[in-house]
mmCIF file of C-alpha atoms in Angstrom:
data_model
loop_
_atom_site.group_PDB
_atom_site.id
_atom_site.type_symbol
_atom_site.label_atom_id
_atom_site.label_comp_id
_atom_site.label_asym_id
_atom_site.label_seq_id
_atom_site.Cartn_x
_atom_site.Cartn_y
_atom_site.Cartn_z
ATOM 1 C CA UNK A 1 106.379 86.184 89.577
ATOM 2 C CA UNK A 2 106.462 85.560 93.327
ATOM 3 C CA UNK A 3 103.334 83.743 94.526
ATOM 4 C CA UNK A 4 104.097 82.223 97.948
ATOM 5 C CA UNK A 5 105.401 83.390 101.310
ATOM 6 C CA UNK A 6 109.184 83.361 101.948
ATOM 7 C CA UNK A 7 110.751 80.768 104.257
ATOM 8 C CA UNK A 8 107.577 78.688 104.084
ATOM 9 C CA UNK A 9 108.455 75.330 102.506
ATOM 10 C CA UNK A 10 110.604 72.552 103.934
ATOM 11 C CA UNK A 11 111.055 70.366 100.842
ATOM 12 C CA UNK A 12 111.130 71.325 97.158
ATOM 13 C CA UNK A 13 111.710 68.875 94.332
ATOM 14 C CA UNK A 14 112.415 69.774 90.709
ATOM 15 C CA UNK A 15 112.775 67.422 87.768
ATOM 16 C CA UNK A 16 114.745 68.132 84.584
ATOM 17 C CA UNK A 17 114.749 71.925 84.191
ATOM 18 C CA UNK A 18 116.651 72.827 81.047
ATOM 19 C CA UNK A 19 115.157 76.302 80.915
ATOM 20 C CA UNK A 20 115.810 77.104 84.581
ATOM 21 C CA UNK A 21 119.363 76.038 85.301
ATOM 22 C CA UNK A 22 121.367 77.211 82.281
ATOM 23 C CA UNK A 23 120.169 80.809 82.506
ATOM 24 C CA UNK A 24 123.052 83.081 83.523
ATOM 25 C CA UNK A 25 121.554 84.394 86.752
ATOM 26 C CA UNK A 26 119.936 81.206 88.080
ATOM 27 C CA UNK A 27 116.976 83.349 89.059
ATOM 28 C CA UNK A 28 114.547 80.437 89.441
ATOM 29 C CA UNK A 29 116.817 78.685 91.925
ATOM 30 C CA UNK A 30 117.058 81.943 93.837
ATOM 31 C CA UNK A 31 113.268 81.870 94.064
ATOM 32 C CA UNK A 32 113.530 78.320 95.442
ATOM 33 C CA UNK A 33 115.943 79.693 98.032
ATOM 34 C CA UNK A 34 113.435 82.411 98.953
ATOM 35 C CA UNK A 35 110.707 79.822 99.555
ATOM 36 C CA UNK A 36 112.771 77.277 101.501
ATOM 37 C CA UNK A 37 112.854 77.416 105.277
ATOM 38 C CA UNK A 38 116.306 77.254 106.916
ATOM 39 C CA UNK A 39 117.376 73.596 107.047
ATOM 40 C CA UNK A 40 114.949 72.894 104.196
ATOM 41 C CA UNK A 41 115.746 70.439 101.397
ATOM 42 C CA UNK A 42 116.038 70.902 97.649
ATOM 43 C CA UNK A 43 115.956 67.761 95.501
ATOM 44 C CA UNK A 44 116.928 67.655 91.841
ATOM 45 C CA UNK A 45 116.201 64.424 90.000
ATOM 46 C CA UNK A 46 116.114 63.332 86.392
ATOM 47 C CA UNK A 47 115.645 60.002 84.577
ATOM 48 C CA UNK A 48 118.921 58.091 83.978
ATOM 49 C CA UNK A 49 118.587 58.701 80.250
ATOM 50 C CA UNK A 50 119.425 62.368 80.850
ATOM 51 C CA UNK A 51 122.979 61.408 81.782
ATOM 52 C CA UNK A 52 123.579 60.692 78.096
ATOM 53 C CA UNK A 53 122.417 64.173 77.165
ATOM 54 C CA UNK A 54 125.362 66.234 75.936
ATOM 55 C CA UNK A 55 124.081 69.225 77.940
ATOM 56 C CA UNK A 56 123.925 67.313 81.242
ATOM 57 C CA UNK A 57 127.514 68.029 82.330
ATOM 58 C CA UNK A 58 127.065 71.727 81.602
ATOM 59 C CA UNK A 59 123.772 71.876 83.525
ATOM 60 C CA UNK A 60 125.289 70.054 86.504
ATOM 61 C CA UNK A 61 128.273 72.418 86.582
ATOM 62 C CA UNK A 62 126.001 75.476 86.601
ATOM 63 C CA UNK A 63 123.827 73.916 89.291
ATOM 64 C CA UNK A 64 126.802 73.182 91.537
ATOM 65 C CA UNK A 65 128.233 76.648 90.993
ATOM 66 C CA UNK A 66 125.029 78.438 91.964
ATOM 67 C CA UNK A 67 124.177 76.256 94.972
ATOM 68 C CA UNK A 68 127.722 76.710 96.281
ATOM 69 C CA UNK A 69 127.449 80.490 95.969
ATOM 70 C CA UNK A 70 124.115 80.375 97.838
ATOM 71 C CA UNK A 71 125.845 78.285 100.539
ATOM 72 C CA UNK A 72 123.642 75.214 100.170
ATOM 73 C CA UNK A 73 125.248 71.926 101.253
ATOM 74 C CA UNK A 74 125.159 68.938 98.904
ATOM 75 C CA UNK A 75 124.275 66.135 101.341
ATOM 76 C CA UNK A 76 123.524 63.248 98.956
ATOM 77 C CA UNK A 77 123.969 62.262 95.327
ATOM 78 C CA UNK A 78 123.029 58.982 93.678
ATOM 79 C CA UNK A 79 122.672 58.365 89.935
ATOM 80 C CA UNK A 80 120.554 61.315 88.691
ATOM 81 C CA UNK A 81 119.320 62.490 92.087
ATOM 82 C CA UNK A 82 120.981 65.132 94.259
ATOM 83 C CA UNK A 83 119.837 66.615 97.574
ATOM 84 C CA UNK A 84 120.906 69.961 99.023
ATOM 85 C CA UNK A 85 120.319 71.472 102.459
ATOM 86 C CA UNK A 86 119.703 75.204 102.845
ATOM 87 C CA UNK A 87 121.942 76.144 105.756
ATOM 88 C CA UNK A 88 120.508 78.253 108.561
ATOM 89 C CA UNK A 89 123.725 80.195 109.191
ATOM 90 C CA UNK A 90 124.142 83.245 106.974
ATOM 91 C CA UNK A 91 127.787 84.193 107.468
ATOM 92 C CA UNK A 92 128.703 82.300 104.280
ATOM 93 C CA UNK A 93 126.215 84.310 102.193
ATOM 94 C CA UNK A 94 127.419 87.593 103.609
ATOM 95 C CA UNK A 95 131.002 86.603 102.837
ATOM 96 C CA UNK A 96 130.097 85.608 99.263
ATOM 97 C CA UNK A 97 128.238 88.889 98.810
ATOM 98 C CA UNK A 98 131.358 90.773 99.885
ATOM 99 C CA UNK A 99 133.270 88.796 97.241
ATOM 100 C CA UNK A 100 130.635 89.836 94.646
ATOM 101 C CA UNK A 101 129.650 86.182 94.104
ATOM 102 C CA UNK A 102 125.987 86.948 94.764
ATOM 103 C CA UNK A 103 123.760 89.870 95.639
ATOM 104 C CA UNK A 104 121.821 90.255 98.887
ATOM 105 C CA UNK A 105 118.201 91.397 98.489
ATOM 106 C CA UNK A 106 117.070 94.650 100.026
ATOM 107 C CA UNK A 107 115.041 94.299 103.224
ATOM 108 C CA UNK A 108 111.396 93.758 102.299
ATOM 109 C CA UNK A 109 108.085 94.057 104.149
ATOM 110 C CA UNK A 110 106.822 90.469 104.220
ATOM 111 C CA UNK A 111 103.461 91.561 105.614
ATOM 112 C CA UNK A 112 102.444 92.440 102.052
ATOM 113 C CA UNK A 113 101.330 89.613 99.718
ATOM 114 C CA UNK A 114 103.855 88.297 97.196
ATOM 115 C CA UNK A 115 101.602 89.013 94.240
ATOM 116 C CA UNK A 116 102.847 89.922 90.763
ATOM 117 C CA UNK A 117 106.236 90.825 92.181
ATOM 118 C CA UNK A 118 109.044 90.073 89.693
ATOM 119 C CA UNK A 119 111.518 87.421 90.779
ATOM 120 C CA UNK A 120 114.568 88.956 92.387
ATOM 121 C CA UNK A 121 118.082 88.227 91.147
ATOM 122 C CA UNK A 122 119.318 88.109 94.734
ATOM 123 C CA UNK A 123 119.188 86.031 97.912
ATOM 124 C CA UNK A 124 117.670 86.986 101.227
ATOM 125 C CA UNK A 125 119.220 87.223 104.660
ATOM 126 C CA UNK A 126 117.470 87.619 107.981
ATOM 127 C CA UNK A 127 115.752 84.259 107.545
ATOM 128 C CA UNK A 128 117.990 82.373 109.935
ATOM 129 C CA UNK A 129 116.568 79.920 112.416
ATOM 130 C CA UNK A 130 116.693 82.513 115.189
ATOM 131 C CA UNK A 131 114.215 84.689 113.226
ATOM 132 C CA UNK A 132 111.808 81.911 112.268
ATOM 133 C CA UNK A 133 109.385 80.236 114.634
ATOM 134 C CA UNK A 134 110.328 76.696 115.602
ATOM 135 C CA UNK A 135 107.412 74.466 114.652
ATOM 136 C CA UNK A 136 106.385 71.021 115.896
ATOM 137 C CA UNK A 137 106.241 68.102 113.507
ATOM 138 C CA UNK A 138 103.334 65.909 112.551
ATOM 139 C CA UNK A 139 99.665 66.591 113.302
ATOM 140 C CA UNK A 140 100.522 68.899 116.212
ATOM 141 C CA UNK A 141 101.601 71.530 113.694
ATOM 142 C CA UNK A 142 97.994 71.976 112.531
ATOM 143 C CA UNK A 143 97.181 73.562 115.895
ATOM 144 C CA UNK A 144 100.076 76.045 115.902
ATOM 145 C CA UNK A 145 99.267 79.658 116.751
ATOM 146 C CA UNK A 146 101.972 81.206 114.631
ATOM 147 C CA UNK A 147 104.033 84.296 115.271
ATOM 148 C CA UNK A 148 102.819 85.727 111.965
ATOM 149 C CA UNK A 149 99.215 85.790 113.242
ATOM 150 C CA UNK A 150 100.308 87.583 116.389
ATOM 151 C CA UNK A 151 102.088 90.159 114.216
ATOM 152 C CA UNK A 152 98.811 90.715 112.324
ATOM 153 C CA UNK A 153 97.002 91.416 115.598
ATOM 154 C CA UNK A 154 95.068 88.138 115.540
ATOM 155 C CA UNK A 155 94.786 86.794 119.077
ATOM 156 C CA UNK A 156 95.070 83.209 120.260
ATOM 157 C CA UNK A 157 91.372 83.268 121.227
ATOM 158 C CA UNK A 158 90.344 84.269 117.696
ATOM 159 C CA UNK A 159 92.581 81.562 116.226
ATOM 160 C CA UNK A 160 91.171 78.875 118.536
ATOM 161 C CA UNK A 161 87.581 79.978 117.866
ATOM 162 C CA UNK A 162 88.207 79.773 114.123
ATOM 163 C CA UNK A 163 89.674 76.273 114.489
ATOM 164 C CA UNK A 164 86.704 75.025 116.537
ATOM 165 C CA UNK A 165 84.201 76.641 114.155
ATOM 166 C CA UNK A 166 85.570 74.870 111.093
ATOM 167 C CA UNK A 167 85.748 71.526 112.857
ATOM 168 C CA UNK A 168 81.996 71.759 113.378
ATOM 169 C CA UNK A 169 81.320 73.064 109.873
ATOM 170 C CA UNK A 170 83.186 70.234 108.162
ATOM 171 C CA UNK A 171 81.067 67.677 109.988
ATOM 172 C CA UNK A 172 77.896 69.516 108.902
ATOM 173 C CA UNK A 173 79.078 69.768 105.295
ATOM 174 C CA UNK A 174 79.659 66.046 104.963
ATOM 175 C CA UNK A 175 76.318 65.255 106.593
ATOM 176 C CA UNK A 176 74.548 67.579 104.158
ATOM 177 C CA UNK A 177 76.398 66.268 101.096
ATOM 178 C CA UNK A 178 75.690 62.642 101.961
ATOM 179 C CA UNK A 179 78.814 61.366 100.178
ATOM 180 C CA UNK A 180 81.418 58.786 101.136
ATOM 181 C CA UNK A 181 84.677 60.058 102.613
ATOM 182 C CA UNK A 182 86.535 58.789 99.533
ATOM 183 C CA UNK A 183 84.179 60.524 97.078
ATOM 184 C CA UNK A 184 86.083 63.822 97.317
ATOM 185 C CA UNK A 185 89.835 64.136 96.856
ATOM 186 C CA UNK A 186 90.938 67.548 95.488
ATOM 187 C CA UNK A 187 89.601 70.557 97.416
ATOM 188 C CA UNK A 188 90.188 74.287 97.077
ATOM 189 C CA UNK A 189 89.457 76.801 99.826
ATOM 190 C CA UNK A 190 89.034 80.044 97.883
ATOM 191 C CA UNK A 191 89.373 82.197 101.018
ATOM 192 C CA UNK A 192 91.501 80.152 103.397
ATOM 193 C CA UNK A 193 92.096 82.791 106.097
ATOM 194 C CA UNK A 194 94.128 80.893 108.766
ATOM 195 C CA UNK A 195 93.712 77.473 107.093
ATOM 196 C CA UNK A 196 91.101 76.345 109.629
ATOM 197 C CA UNK A 197 88.900 74.622 107.039
ATOM 198 C CA UNK A 198 91.813 72.560 105.694
ATOM 199 C CA UNK A 199 93.017 71.726 109.212
ATOM 200 C CA UNK A 200 89.552 70.425 110.074
ATOM 201 C CA UNK A 201 89.819 67.968 107.156
ATOM 202 C CA UNK A 202 92.945 66.327 108.582
ATOM 203 C CA UNK A 203 91.281 62.933 109.189
ATOM 204 C CA UNK A 204 89.854 62.707 105.665
ATOM 205 C CA UNK A 205 91.744 61.409 102.585
ATOM 206 C CA UNK A 206 91.761 64.792 100.834
ATOM 207 C CA UNK A 207 94.240 67.351 99.498
ATOM 208 C CA UNK A 208 93.493 71.066 99.966
ATOM 209 C CA UNK A 209 94.776 74.060 98.030
ATOM 210 C CA UNK A 210 94.442 77.070 100.339
ATOM 211 C CA UNK A 211 94.041 80.384 98.519
ATOM 212 C CA UNK A 212 94.481 83.710 100.300
ATOM 213 C CA UNK A 213 93.015 86.580 98.225
ATOM 214 C CA UNK A 214 95.712 89.192 97.779
ATOM 215 C CA UNK A 215 93.367 91.988 98.874
ATOM 216 C CA UNK A 216 92.731 90.378 102.285
ATOM 217 C CA UNK A 217 94.980 89.980 105.333
ATOM 218 C CA UNK A 218 98.277 88.297 104.498
ATOM 219 C CA UNK A 219 97.617 85.102 106.464
ATOM 220 C CA UNK A 220 99.376 82.774 104.014
ATOM 221 C CA UNK A 221 102.372 82.432 106.320
ATOM 222 C CA UNK A 222 100.032 81.053 109.007
ATOM 223 C CA UNK A 223 98.689 78.521 106.494
ATOM 224 C CA UNK A 224 102.222 77.275 105.811
ATOM 225 C CA UNK A 225 103.087 77.316 109.512
ATOM 226 C CA UNK A 226 100.284 74.781 110.001
ATOM 227 C CA UNK A 227 101.961 72.452 107.516
ATOM 228 C CA UNK A 228 99.437 73.244 104.781
ATOM 229 C CA UNK A 229 99.996 74.451 101.232
ATOM 230 C CA UNK A 230 98.621 77.564 99.586
ATOM 231 C CA UNK A 231 99.076 80.588 97.350
ATOM 232 C CA UNK A 232 97.998 84.180 96.909
ATOM 233 C CA UNK A 233 95.460 84.978 94.217
ATOM 234 C CA UNK A 234 93.146 87.668 92.904
ATOM 235 C CA UNK A 235 89.781 86.121 92.014
ATOM 236 C CA UNK A 236 89.215 88.883 89.481
ATOM 237 C CA UNK A 237 91.707 86.886 87.377
ATOM 238 C CA UNK A 238 91.923 83.232 86.248
ATOM 239 C CA UNK A 239 93.566 80.782 88.631
ATOM 240 C CA UNK A 240 96.621 79.011 87.213
ATOM 241 C CA UNK A 241 95.404 75.411 87.053
ATOM 242 C CA UNK A 242 94.047 72.856 84.620
ATOM 243 C CA UNK A 243 90.309 72.827 83.915
ATOM 244 C CA UNK A 244 88.255 70.365 85.955
ATOM 245 C CA UNK A 245 90.885 69.985 88.659
ATOM 246 C CA UNK A 246 88.838 70.150 91.859
ATOM 247 C CA UNK A 247 86.098 67.995 93.375
ATOM 248 C CA UNK A 248 84.989 70.670 95.845
ATOM 249 C CA UNK A 249 85.292 74.460 95.940
ATOM 250 C CA UNK A 250 84.819 76.177 99.298
ATOM 251 C CA UNK A 251 84.021 79.883 98.934
ATOM 252 C CA UNK A 252 83.457 81.457 102.339
ATOM 253 C CA UNK A 253 82.789 85.231 102.032
ATOM 254 C CA UNK A 254 84.429 85.359 98.603
ATOM 255 C CA UNK A 255 81.538 87.004 96.750
ATOM 256 C CA UNK A 256 80.840 89.589 99.448
ATOM 257 C CA UNK A 257 84.518 90.548 99.453
ATOM 258 C CA UNK A 258 84.658 91.106 95.694
ATOM 259 C CA UNK A 259 81.392 93.045 95.403
ATOM 260 C CA UNK A 260 82.109 96.594 94.372
ATOM 261 C CA UNK A 261 85.560 95.884 92.942
ATOM 262 C CA UNK A 262 84.676 97.798 89.783
ATOM 263 C CA UNK A 263 83.854 97.044 86.164
ATOM 264 C CA UNK A 264 86.891 94.799 85.729
ATOM 265 C CA UNK A 265 85.644 92.281 88.307
ATOM 266 C CA UNK A 266 82.133 90.860 88.030
ATOM 267 C CA UNK A 267 80.790 88.103 90.245
ATOM 268 C CA UNK A 268 79.695 86.325 87.073
ATOM 269 C CA UNK A 269 83.351 86.123 86.008
ATOM 270 C CA UNK A 270 84.305 84.525 89.329
ATOM 271 C CA UNK A 271 81.486 82.002 88.891
ATOM 272 C CA UNK A 272 82.663 81.178 85.373
ATOM 273 C CA UNK A 273 86.198 80.582 86.649
ATOM 274 C CA UNK A 274 84.806 78.321 89.371
ATOM 275 C CA UNK A 275 82.900 76.406 86.696
ATOM 276 C CA UNK A 276 86.111 76.003 84.688
ATOM 277 C CA UNK A 277 88.198 74.489 87.477
ATOM 278 C CA UNK A 278 85.596 72.238 89.115
ATOM 279 C CA UNK A 279 84.819 68.768 87.807
ATOM 280 C CA UNK A 280 81.358 67.892 86.455
ATOM 281 C CA UNK A 281 78.878 66.597 89.029
ATOM 282 C CA UNK A 282 80.955 67.890 91.924
ATOM 283 C CA UNK A 283 80.362 70.473 94.640
ATOM 284 C CA UNK A 284 80.557 74.209 95.253
ATOM 285 C CA UNK A 285 80.026 75.498 98.790
ATOM 286 C CA UNK A 286 79.419 79.171 99.601
ATOM 287 C CA UNK A 287 78.836 79.560 103.356
ATOM 288 C CA UNK A 288 78.076 83.192 104.159
ATOM 289 C CA UNK A 289 78.779 84.064 100.494
#
């Protein structure tokens, strides 16, 4: 199932994927193509021992065939590592589609969350560099007011106010918790909105999973535009992660949003899921509930 926003990731690495590459349609690699930004990189690597595997040559042939049809460029190969570049020009894809070498996806409304949507056996067009906002590199990207927010009707003033608010809140949180900066590593923002909370943590040695509830505004593209990582989710269901993964859960307006969602979604169930994924003796924060 699709879980992330298209054209959102610059670098994707996959290890040995026996179940993904040999399938006839290469549908998982087509999902990688959907996620990669133009001029993004795909890296396939495997331990040297895999070269002795009798299936390796067959897997490599299928991989080369599919990436060529999708018009990726193989830019480096050494031992068991290969790197492809997703080209920004789309004339090659259109030509291959005319030759029936691949299928172009129907035009889709990306303003709707990619949630429980079956993977498509096709590749997208319309994601060329001219249609995607050029983003700065490094820390400056955290302050980007993205085109996707403008399309949602969210103004620059609202974005800046949100950024300033979370900068102040993070300082208050750490003062209240009274913990060392290195005490917390894995953080989840259960309602990330524009990613302001994660952006405010930029000077701390932490990693943040930003979750955008699928029943709220589709702001996940703005999260990725800031150089952050995230996913859609419905908190009426379990989150796909190991138990005891996170040191801190940040739940701003999560409970108030899910009140009244019917018999299939109780706040107690959300609390139990939070208890499952947070480590013992760690923290749960619910500003504004």
